[in-house]
Coordinates of C-alpha atoms in Angstrom, one line a residue:
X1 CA 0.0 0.0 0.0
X2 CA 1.6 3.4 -1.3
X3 CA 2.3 5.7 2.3
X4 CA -0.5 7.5 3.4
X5 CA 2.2 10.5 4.2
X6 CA 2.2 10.6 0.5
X7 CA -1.8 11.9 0.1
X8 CA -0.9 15.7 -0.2
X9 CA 1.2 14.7 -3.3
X10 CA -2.0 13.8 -4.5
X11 CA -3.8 16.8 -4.1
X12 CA -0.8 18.4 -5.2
X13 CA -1.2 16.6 -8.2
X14 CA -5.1 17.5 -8.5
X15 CA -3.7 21.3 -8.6
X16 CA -1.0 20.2 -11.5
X17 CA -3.5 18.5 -13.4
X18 CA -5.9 21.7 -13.6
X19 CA -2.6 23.6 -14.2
X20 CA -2.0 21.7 -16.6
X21 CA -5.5 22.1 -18.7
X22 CA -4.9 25.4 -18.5
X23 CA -1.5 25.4 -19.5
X24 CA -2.9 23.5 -22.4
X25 CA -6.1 25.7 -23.8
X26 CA -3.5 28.7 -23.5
X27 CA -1.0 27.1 -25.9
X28 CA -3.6 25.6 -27.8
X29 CA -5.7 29.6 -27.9
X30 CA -8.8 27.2 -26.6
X31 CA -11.1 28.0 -23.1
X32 CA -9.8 25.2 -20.6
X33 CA -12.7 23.2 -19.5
X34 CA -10.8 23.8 -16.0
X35 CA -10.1 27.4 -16.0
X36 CA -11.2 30.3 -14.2
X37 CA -12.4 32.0 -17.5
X38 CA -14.5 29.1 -18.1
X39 CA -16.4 29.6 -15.1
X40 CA -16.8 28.4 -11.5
X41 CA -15.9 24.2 -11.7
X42 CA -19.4 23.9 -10.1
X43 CA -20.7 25.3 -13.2
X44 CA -18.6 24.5 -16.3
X45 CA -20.8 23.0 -19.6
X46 CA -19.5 20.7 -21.9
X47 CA -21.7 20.3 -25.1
X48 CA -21.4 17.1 -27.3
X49 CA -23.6 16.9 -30.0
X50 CA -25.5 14.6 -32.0
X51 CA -22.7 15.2 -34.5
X52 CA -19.6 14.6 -33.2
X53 CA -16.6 16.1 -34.8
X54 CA -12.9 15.6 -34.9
X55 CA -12.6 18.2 -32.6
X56 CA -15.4 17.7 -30.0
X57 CA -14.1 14.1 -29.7
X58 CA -10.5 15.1 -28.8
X59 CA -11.5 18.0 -26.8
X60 CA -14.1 15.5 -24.7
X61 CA -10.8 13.2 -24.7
X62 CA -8.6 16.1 -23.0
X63 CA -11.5 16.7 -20.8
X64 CA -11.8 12.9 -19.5
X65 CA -7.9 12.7 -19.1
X66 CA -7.7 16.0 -17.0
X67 CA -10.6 15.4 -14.2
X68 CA -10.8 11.9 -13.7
X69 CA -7.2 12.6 -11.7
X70 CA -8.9 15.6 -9.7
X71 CA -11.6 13.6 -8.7
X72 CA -10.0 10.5 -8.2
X73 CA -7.0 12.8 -5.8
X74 CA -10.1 14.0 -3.3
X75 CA -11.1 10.6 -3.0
X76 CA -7.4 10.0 -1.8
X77 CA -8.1 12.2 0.2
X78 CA -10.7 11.3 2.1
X79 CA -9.7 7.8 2.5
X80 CA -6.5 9.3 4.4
X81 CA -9.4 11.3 6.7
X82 CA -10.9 8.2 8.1
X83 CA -8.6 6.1 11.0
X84 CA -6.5 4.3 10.4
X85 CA -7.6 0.8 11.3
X86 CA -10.7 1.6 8.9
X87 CA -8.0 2.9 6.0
X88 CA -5.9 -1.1 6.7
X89 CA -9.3 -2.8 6.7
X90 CA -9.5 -5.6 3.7
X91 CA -11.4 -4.3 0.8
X92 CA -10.7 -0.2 1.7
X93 CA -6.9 -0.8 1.6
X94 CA -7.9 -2.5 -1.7
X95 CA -9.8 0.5 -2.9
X96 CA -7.2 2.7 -1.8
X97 CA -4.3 1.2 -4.0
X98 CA -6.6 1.0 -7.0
X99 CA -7.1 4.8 -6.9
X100 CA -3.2 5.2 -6.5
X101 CA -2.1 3.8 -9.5
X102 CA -5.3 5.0 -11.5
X103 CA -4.3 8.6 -10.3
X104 CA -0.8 7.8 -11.2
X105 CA -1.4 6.9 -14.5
X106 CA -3.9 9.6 -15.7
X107 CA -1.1 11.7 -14.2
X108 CA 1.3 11.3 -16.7
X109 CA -0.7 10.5 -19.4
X110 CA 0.3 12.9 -22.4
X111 CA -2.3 15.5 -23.7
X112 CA -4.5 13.8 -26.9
X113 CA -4.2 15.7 -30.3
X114 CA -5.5 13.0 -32.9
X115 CA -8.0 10.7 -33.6
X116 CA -5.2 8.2 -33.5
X117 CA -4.4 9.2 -29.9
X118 CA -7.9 8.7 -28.7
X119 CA -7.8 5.6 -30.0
X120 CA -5.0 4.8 -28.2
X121 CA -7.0 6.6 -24.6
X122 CA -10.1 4.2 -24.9
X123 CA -7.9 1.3 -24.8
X124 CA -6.5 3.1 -21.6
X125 CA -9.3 4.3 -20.2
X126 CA -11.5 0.7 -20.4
X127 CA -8.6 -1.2 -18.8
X128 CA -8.7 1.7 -15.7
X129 CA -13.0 1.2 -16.0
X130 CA -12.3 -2.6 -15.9
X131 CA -10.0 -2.4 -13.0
X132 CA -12.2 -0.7 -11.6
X133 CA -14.9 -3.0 -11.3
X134 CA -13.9 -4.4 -8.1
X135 CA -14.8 -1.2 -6.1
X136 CA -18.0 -1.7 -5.1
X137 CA -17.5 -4.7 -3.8
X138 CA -14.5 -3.9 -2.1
X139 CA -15.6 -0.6 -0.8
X140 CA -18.7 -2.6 0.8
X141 CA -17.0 -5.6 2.4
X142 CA -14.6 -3.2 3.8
X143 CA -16.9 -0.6 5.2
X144 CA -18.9 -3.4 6.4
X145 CA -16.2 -4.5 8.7
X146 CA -15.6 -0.9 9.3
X147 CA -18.5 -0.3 10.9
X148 CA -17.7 -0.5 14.6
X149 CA -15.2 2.0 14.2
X150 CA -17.5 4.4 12.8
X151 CA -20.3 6.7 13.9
X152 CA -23.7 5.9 11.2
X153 CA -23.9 8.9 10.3
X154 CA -19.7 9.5 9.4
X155 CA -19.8 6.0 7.6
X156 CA -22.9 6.8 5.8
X157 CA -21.9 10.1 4.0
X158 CA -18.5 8.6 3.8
X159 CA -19.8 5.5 1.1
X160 CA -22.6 7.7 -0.7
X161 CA -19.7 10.2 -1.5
X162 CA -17.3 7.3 -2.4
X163 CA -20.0 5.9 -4.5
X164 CA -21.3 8.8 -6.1
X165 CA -18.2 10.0 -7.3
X166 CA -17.3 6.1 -8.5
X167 CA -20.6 6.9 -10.5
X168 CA -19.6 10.2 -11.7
X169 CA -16.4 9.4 -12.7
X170 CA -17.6 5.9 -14.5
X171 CA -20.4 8.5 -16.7
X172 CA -17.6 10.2 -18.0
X173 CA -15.8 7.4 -18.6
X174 CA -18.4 5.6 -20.5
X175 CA -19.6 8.3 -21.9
X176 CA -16.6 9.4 -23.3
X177 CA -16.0 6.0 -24.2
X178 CA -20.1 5.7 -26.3
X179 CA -19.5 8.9 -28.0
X180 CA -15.5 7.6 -29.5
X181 CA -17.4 4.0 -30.6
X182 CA -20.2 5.7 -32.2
X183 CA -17.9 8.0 -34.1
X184 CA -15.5 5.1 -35.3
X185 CA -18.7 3.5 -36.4
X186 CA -18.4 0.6 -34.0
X187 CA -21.5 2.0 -32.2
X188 CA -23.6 -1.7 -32.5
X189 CA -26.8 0.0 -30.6
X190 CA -30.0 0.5 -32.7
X191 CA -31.9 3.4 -32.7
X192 CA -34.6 1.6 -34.5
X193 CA -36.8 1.0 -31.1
X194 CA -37.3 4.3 -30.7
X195 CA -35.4 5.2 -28.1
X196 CA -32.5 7.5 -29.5
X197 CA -29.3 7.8 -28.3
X198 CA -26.3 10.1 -27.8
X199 CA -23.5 8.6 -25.8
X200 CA -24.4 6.4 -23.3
X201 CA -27.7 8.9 -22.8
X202 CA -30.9 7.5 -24.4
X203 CA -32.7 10.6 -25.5
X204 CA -36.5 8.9 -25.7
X205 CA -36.5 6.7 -23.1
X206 CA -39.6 4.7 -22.6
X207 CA -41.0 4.5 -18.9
X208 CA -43.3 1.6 -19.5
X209 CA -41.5 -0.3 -22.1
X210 CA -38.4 -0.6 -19.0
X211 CA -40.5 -1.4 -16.6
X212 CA -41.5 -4.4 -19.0
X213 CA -38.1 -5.0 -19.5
X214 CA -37.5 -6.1 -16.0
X215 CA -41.0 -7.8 -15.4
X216 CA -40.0 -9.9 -18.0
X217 CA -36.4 -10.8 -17.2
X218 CA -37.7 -11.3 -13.1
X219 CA -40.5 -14.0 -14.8
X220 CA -37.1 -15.6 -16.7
X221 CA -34.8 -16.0 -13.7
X222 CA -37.2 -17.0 -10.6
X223 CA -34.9 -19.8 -9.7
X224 CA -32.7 -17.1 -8.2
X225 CA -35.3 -15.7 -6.0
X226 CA -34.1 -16.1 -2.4
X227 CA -35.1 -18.5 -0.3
X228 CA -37.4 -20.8 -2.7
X229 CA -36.6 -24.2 -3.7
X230 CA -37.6 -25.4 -7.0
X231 CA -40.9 -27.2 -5.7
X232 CA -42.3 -24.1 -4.5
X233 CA -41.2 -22.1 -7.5
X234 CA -42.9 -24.8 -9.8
X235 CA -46.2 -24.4 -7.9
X236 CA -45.7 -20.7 -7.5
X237 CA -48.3 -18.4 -9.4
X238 CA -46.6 -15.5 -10.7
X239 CA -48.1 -11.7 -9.4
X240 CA -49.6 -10.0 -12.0
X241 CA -47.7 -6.5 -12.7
X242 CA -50.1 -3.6 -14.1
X243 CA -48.8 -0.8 -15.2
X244 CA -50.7 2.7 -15.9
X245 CA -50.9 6.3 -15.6
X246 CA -49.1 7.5 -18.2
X247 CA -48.1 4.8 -20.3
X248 CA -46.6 6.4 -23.1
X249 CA -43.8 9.0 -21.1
X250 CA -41.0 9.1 -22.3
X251 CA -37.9 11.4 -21.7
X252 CA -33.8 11.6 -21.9
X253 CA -32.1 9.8 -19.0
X254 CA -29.1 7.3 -18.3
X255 CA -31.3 4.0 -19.1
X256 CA -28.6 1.7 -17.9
X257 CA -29.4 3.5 -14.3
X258 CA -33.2 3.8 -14.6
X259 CA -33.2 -0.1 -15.6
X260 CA -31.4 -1.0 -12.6
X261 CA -33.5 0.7 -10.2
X262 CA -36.9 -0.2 -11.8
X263 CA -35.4 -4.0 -11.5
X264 CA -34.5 -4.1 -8.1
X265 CA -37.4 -2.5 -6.9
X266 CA -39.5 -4.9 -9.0
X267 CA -37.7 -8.0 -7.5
X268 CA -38.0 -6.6 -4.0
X269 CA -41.8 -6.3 -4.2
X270 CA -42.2 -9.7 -5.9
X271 CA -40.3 -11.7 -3.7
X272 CA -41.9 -10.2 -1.3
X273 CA -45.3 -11.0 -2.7
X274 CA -44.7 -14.4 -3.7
X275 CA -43.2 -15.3 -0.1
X276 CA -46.5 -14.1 1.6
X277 CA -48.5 -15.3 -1.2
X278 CA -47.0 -18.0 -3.0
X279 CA -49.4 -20.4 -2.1
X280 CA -52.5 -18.7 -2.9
X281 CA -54.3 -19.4 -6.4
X282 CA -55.6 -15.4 -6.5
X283 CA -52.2 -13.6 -5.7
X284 CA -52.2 -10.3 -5.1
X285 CA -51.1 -7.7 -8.4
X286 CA -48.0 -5.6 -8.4
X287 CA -49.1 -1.9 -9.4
X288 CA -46.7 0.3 -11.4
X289 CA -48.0 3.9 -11.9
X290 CA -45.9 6.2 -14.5
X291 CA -46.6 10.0 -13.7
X292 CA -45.2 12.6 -16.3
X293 CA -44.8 16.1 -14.7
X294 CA -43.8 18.9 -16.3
X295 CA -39.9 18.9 -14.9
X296 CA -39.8 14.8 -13.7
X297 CA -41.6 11.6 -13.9
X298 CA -42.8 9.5 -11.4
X299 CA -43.0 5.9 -10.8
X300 CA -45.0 4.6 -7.5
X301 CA -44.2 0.8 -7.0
X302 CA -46.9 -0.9 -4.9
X303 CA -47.5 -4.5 -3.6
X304 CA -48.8 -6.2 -1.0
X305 CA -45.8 -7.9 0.3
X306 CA -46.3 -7.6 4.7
X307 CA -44.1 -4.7 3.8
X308 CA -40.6 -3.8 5.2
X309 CA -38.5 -4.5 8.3
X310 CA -37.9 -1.2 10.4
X311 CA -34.0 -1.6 9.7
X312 CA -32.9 1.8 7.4
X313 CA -32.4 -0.3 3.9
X314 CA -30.3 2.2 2.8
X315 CA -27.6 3.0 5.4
X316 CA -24.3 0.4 5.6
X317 CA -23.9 0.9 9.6
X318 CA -24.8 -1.7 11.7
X319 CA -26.2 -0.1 14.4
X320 CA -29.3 1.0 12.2
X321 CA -29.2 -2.2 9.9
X322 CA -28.0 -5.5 11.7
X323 CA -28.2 -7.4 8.2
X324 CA -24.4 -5.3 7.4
X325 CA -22.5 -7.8 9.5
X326 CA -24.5 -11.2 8.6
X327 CA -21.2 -13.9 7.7
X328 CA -23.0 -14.8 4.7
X329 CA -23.0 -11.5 3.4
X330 CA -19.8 -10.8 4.4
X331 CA -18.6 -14.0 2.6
X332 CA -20.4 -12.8 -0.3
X333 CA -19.2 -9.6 -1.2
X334 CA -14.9 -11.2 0.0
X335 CA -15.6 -13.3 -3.2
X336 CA -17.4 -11.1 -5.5
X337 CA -14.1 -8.7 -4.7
X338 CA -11.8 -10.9 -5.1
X339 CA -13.5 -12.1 -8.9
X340 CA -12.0 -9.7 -12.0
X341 CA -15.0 -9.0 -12.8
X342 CA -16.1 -7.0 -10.0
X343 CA -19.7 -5.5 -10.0
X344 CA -20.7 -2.8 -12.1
X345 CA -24.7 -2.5 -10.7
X346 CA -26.4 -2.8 -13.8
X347 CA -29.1 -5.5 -14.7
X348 CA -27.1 -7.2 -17.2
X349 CA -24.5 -8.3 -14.5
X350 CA -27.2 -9.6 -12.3
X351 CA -28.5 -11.3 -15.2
X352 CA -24.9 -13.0 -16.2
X353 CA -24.2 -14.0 -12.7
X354 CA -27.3 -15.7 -12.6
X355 CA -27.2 -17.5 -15.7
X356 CA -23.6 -18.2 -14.9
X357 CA -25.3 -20.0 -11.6
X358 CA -27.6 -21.7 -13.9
X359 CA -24.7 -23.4 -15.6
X360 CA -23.2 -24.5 -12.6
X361 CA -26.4 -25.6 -10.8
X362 CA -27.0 -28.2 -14.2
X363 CA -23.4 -30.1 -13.0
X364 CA -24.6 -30.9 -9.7
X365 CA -26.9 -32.4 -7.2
X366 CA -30.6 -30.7 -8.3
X367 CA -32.4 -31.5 -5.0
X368 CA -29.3 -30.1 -3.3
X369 CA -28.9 -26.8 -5.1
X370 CA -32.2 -26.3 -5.3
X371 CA -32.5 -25.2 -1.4
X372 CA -29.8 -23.2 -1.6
X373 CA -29.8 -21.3 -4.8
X374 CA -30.1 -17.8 -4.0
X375 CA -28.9 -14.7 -6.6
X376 CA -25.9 -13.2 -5.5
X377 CA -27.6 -9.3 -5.4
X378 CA -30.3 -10.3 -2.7
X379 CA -27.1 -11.3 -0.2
X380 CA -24.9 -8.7 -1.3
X381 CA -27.8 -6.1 0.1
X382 CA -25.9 -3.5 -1.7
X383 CA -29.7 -3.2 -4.2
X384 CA -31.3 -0.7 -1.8
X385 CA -28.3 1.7 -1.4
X386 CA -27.3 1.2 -5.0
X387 CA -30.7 2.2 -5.8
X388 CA -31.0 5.5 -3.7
X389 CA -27.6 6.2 -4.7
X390 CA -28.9 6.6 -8.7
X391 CA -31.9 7.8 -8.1
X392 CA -30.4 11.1 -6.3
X393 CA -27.7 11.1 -8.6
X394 CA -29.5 13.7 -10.8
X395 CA -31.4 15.6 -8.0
X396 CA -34.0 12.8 -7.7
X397 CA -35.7 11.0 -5.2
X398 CA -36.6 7.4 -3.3
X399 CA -38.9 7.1 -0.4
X400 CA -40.4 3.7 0.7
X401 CA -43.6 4.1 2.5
X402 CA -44.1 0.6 4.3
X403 CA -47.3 -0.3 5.8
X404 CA -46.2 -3.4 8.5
X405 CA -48.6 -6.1 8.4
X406 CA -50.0 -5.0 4.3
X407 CA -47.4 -3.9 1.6
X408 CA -44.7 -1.3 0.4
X409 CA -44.9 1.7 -2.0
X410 CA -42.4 3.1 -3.5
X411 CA -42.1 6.3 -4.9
X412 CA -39.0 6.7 -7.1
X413 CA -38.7 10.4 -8.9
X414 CA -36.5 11.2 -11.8
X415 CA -35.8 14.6 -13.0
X416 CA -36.5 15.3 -17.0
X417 CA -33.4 15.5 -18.5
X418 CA -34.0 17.6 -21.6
X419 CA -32.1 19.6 -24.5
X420 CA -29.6 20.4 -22.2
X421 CA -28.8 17.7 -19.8
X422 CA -27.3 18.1 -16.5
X423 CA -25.6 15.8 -14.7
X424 CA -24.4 16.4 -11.1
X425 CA -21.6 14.8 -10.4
X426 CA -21.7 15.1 -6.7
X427 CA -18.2 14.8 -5.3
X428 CA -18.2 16.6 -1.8
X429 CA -15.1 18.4 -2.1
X430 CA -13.5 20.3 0.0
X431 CA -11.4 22.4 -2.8
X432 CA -12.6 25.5 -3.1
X433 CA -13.7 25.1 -6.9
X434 CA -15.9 22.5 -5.9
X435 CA -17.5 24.4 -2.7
X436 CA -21.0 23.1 -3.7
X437 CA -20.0 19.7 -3.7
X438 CA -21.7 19.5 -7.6
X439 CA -20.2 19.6 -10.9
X440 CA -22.4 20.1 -13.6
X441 CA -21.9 19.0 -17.4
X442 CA -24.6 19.9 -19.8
X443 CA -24.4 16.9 -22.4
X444 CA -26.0 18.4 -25.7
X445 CA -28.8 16.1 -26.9

């Protein structure tokens, strides 16, 4: 593990690397993305267009190369805040070497003048993304065993500003990353459903046609509902899920996040349902009502599940949810760190892993897999916080509103994101130029 004495080179190197941009647009007669004359850092735009040019592409590229350090040094920083038997903890000392090196290498990567050179910084920049996968995981199990040593409140804004800015600095990444494909023509999404995108920003998103997405993928995949053995998932009557309001919303957003969130909310209220339920011919629907406002849309979630335990679902401490320190979890998220592949919190991943479980179930014992087969997201208990964490990501909002003894709703609300979308990339700084603890980038759509 590199010296913790060595964190104020770090921020040190934050400073050089907005020096730097400057240094850059001045020699270059551009506007730094990063300068003063560009505007407060809480406020800077940058526009990409449908039509991406040359010159957009290498000036997002110079972008992506000059802040990823920045944000990635304050996160250094932070870590070196917390005590030290918390910093040496498996999984945050983990973290905390991953972010070294990443820092260390944007540091002295050289500026990007050609198409060739960006070529060259996508390779580099999806083996840091890659690398990068295991941070989650990591950050959780670590944390998790952190948790005596922290008061709820300290460890609680300590992850959501970890994971935030692992989300912020993962948009610009991929992003970044969309935008190069689609101008080298490798861009193998369609925009014949409708949906329309720019980037990794679908431009038409359909509300209703997601939340089908995920009914139907749930219906696909019950043998990883936890806690049900194959006889009682053969002789388990599926809960009808009825959608209305308004049906036909649509609107620009991120639709690997709103997918995720619509999923794991769905899977929360079924499992629910069909544990209470399962054995009853008439089972009780799942409602999903779509509201289109004139600045968000709305999505109320309801079932009739017995609804939740009083535990806060969305903090990691202990002391307000007892399920953080459960062995098997724990177990869970040491080997889902340890595997390459990490955990990037999207429904694709949860849908590999379990038909990756599927496969290995087929090789052994049925009647002895069957009691144990449980999805790997359910134990993590990272779908909640992951959830909450996306949802405000944007300036939105989650509240669950359980009834004990009847059901849950959920009210999930998502700002429009619109000709001129802005993504705040909360960080929590304590620089100066990030005061606000926001970053905004308008993407151009």
């Amino acid at each position: 593990m590199a010296p913790l004495c060595r964190l104020q080179e770090a921020a040190d190197g934050a400073v050089c690397c907005q020096a730097d941009a400057k240094a850059e647009s001045e020699a270059t007669g551009t506007t730094s993305l990063l300068s003063p004359s560009y505007g407060r850092a809480d406020n800077f735009k940058v526009f990409y267009g449908r039509s991406m040019s040359e010159e957009r592409l290498i000036k997002s590229a110079n972008y992506v190369r000059t802040e990823l350090p920045v944000r990635i040094a304050h996160r250094l920083k932070d870590l070196q805040a917390l005590p030290y038997i918390v910093v040496m903890q498996e999984g945050v000392s983990k973290v905390y070497e991953l972010y070294w090196i990443a820092f260390e290498k944007f540091r002295r990567y050289p500026q990007i003048d050609t198409v060739e050179d960006n070529e060259a910084f996508c390779v580099f920049l999806r083996s840091i993304v890659n690398d990068h996968a295991v941070v989650i995981p990591s950050l959780s199990l670590g944390l998790s065993l952190s948790s005596p040593y922290l008061q709820p409140d300290q460890l609680d804004s300590f992850v959501r500003r970890m994971l935030v800015s692992r989300i912020s600095r993962r948009v610009l990444a991929e992003h970044h990353l969309a935008l190069s494909d689609s101008y080298m023509g490798r861009d193998k999404r369609s925009n014949s459903d409708g949906d329309g995108h720019v980037g990794i920003i679908y431009t038409g998103l359909n509300v209703k046609k997601s939340v089908d997405k995920c009914a139907l993928l749930l219906r696909e995949n019950l043998r990883q509902f936890e806690g049900m053995t194959q006889t009682e998932l053969d002789h388990m009557v599926w809960p009808e899920i009825i959608v209305d309001g308004h049906v036909e919303t649509q609107f620009s957003y991120i639709r690997e996040h709103l997918e995720y969130i619509i999923f794991e909310l769905l899977k929360n209220s079924v499992q629910a349902t069909v544990r209470l339920h399962g054995k009853v011919r008439e089972m009780p629907s799942i409602g999903v009502t779509i509201v289109a406002g004139e600045n968000d849309i709305g999505v109320r979630i309801s079932d009739q599940g017995m609804g939740n335990s009083p535990s806060d679902l969305f903090s990691f401490s202990h002391l307000r949810n007892a399920s953080r320190m459960d062995d098997s979890r724990l177990g869970t998220l040491r080997s889902v760190s340890e595997d390459p592949k990490g955990m990037k919190a999207t429904v694709e991943e949860q849908i590999a892993r379990w038909e990756q479980e599927r496969r290995v179930l087929s090789t052994t014992v049925q009647d002895q897999e069957s009691e144990t087969s449980v999805g790997p997201y359910p134990r993590l208990g990272i779908g909640l916080p992951m959830c909450n964490i996306y949802a405000t990501y944007f300036g939105g909002s989650i509240e669950l509103v359980s009834l004990d003894g009847w059901g849950t709703d959920v009210y999930l609300r998502l700002p429009k994101l619109v000709r001129i979308i802005v993504i705040h990339l909360r960080i929590a700084d304590d620089n100066s130029m990030h005061a606000q603890g926001t970053n905004l980038e308008g993407i151009e759509v």
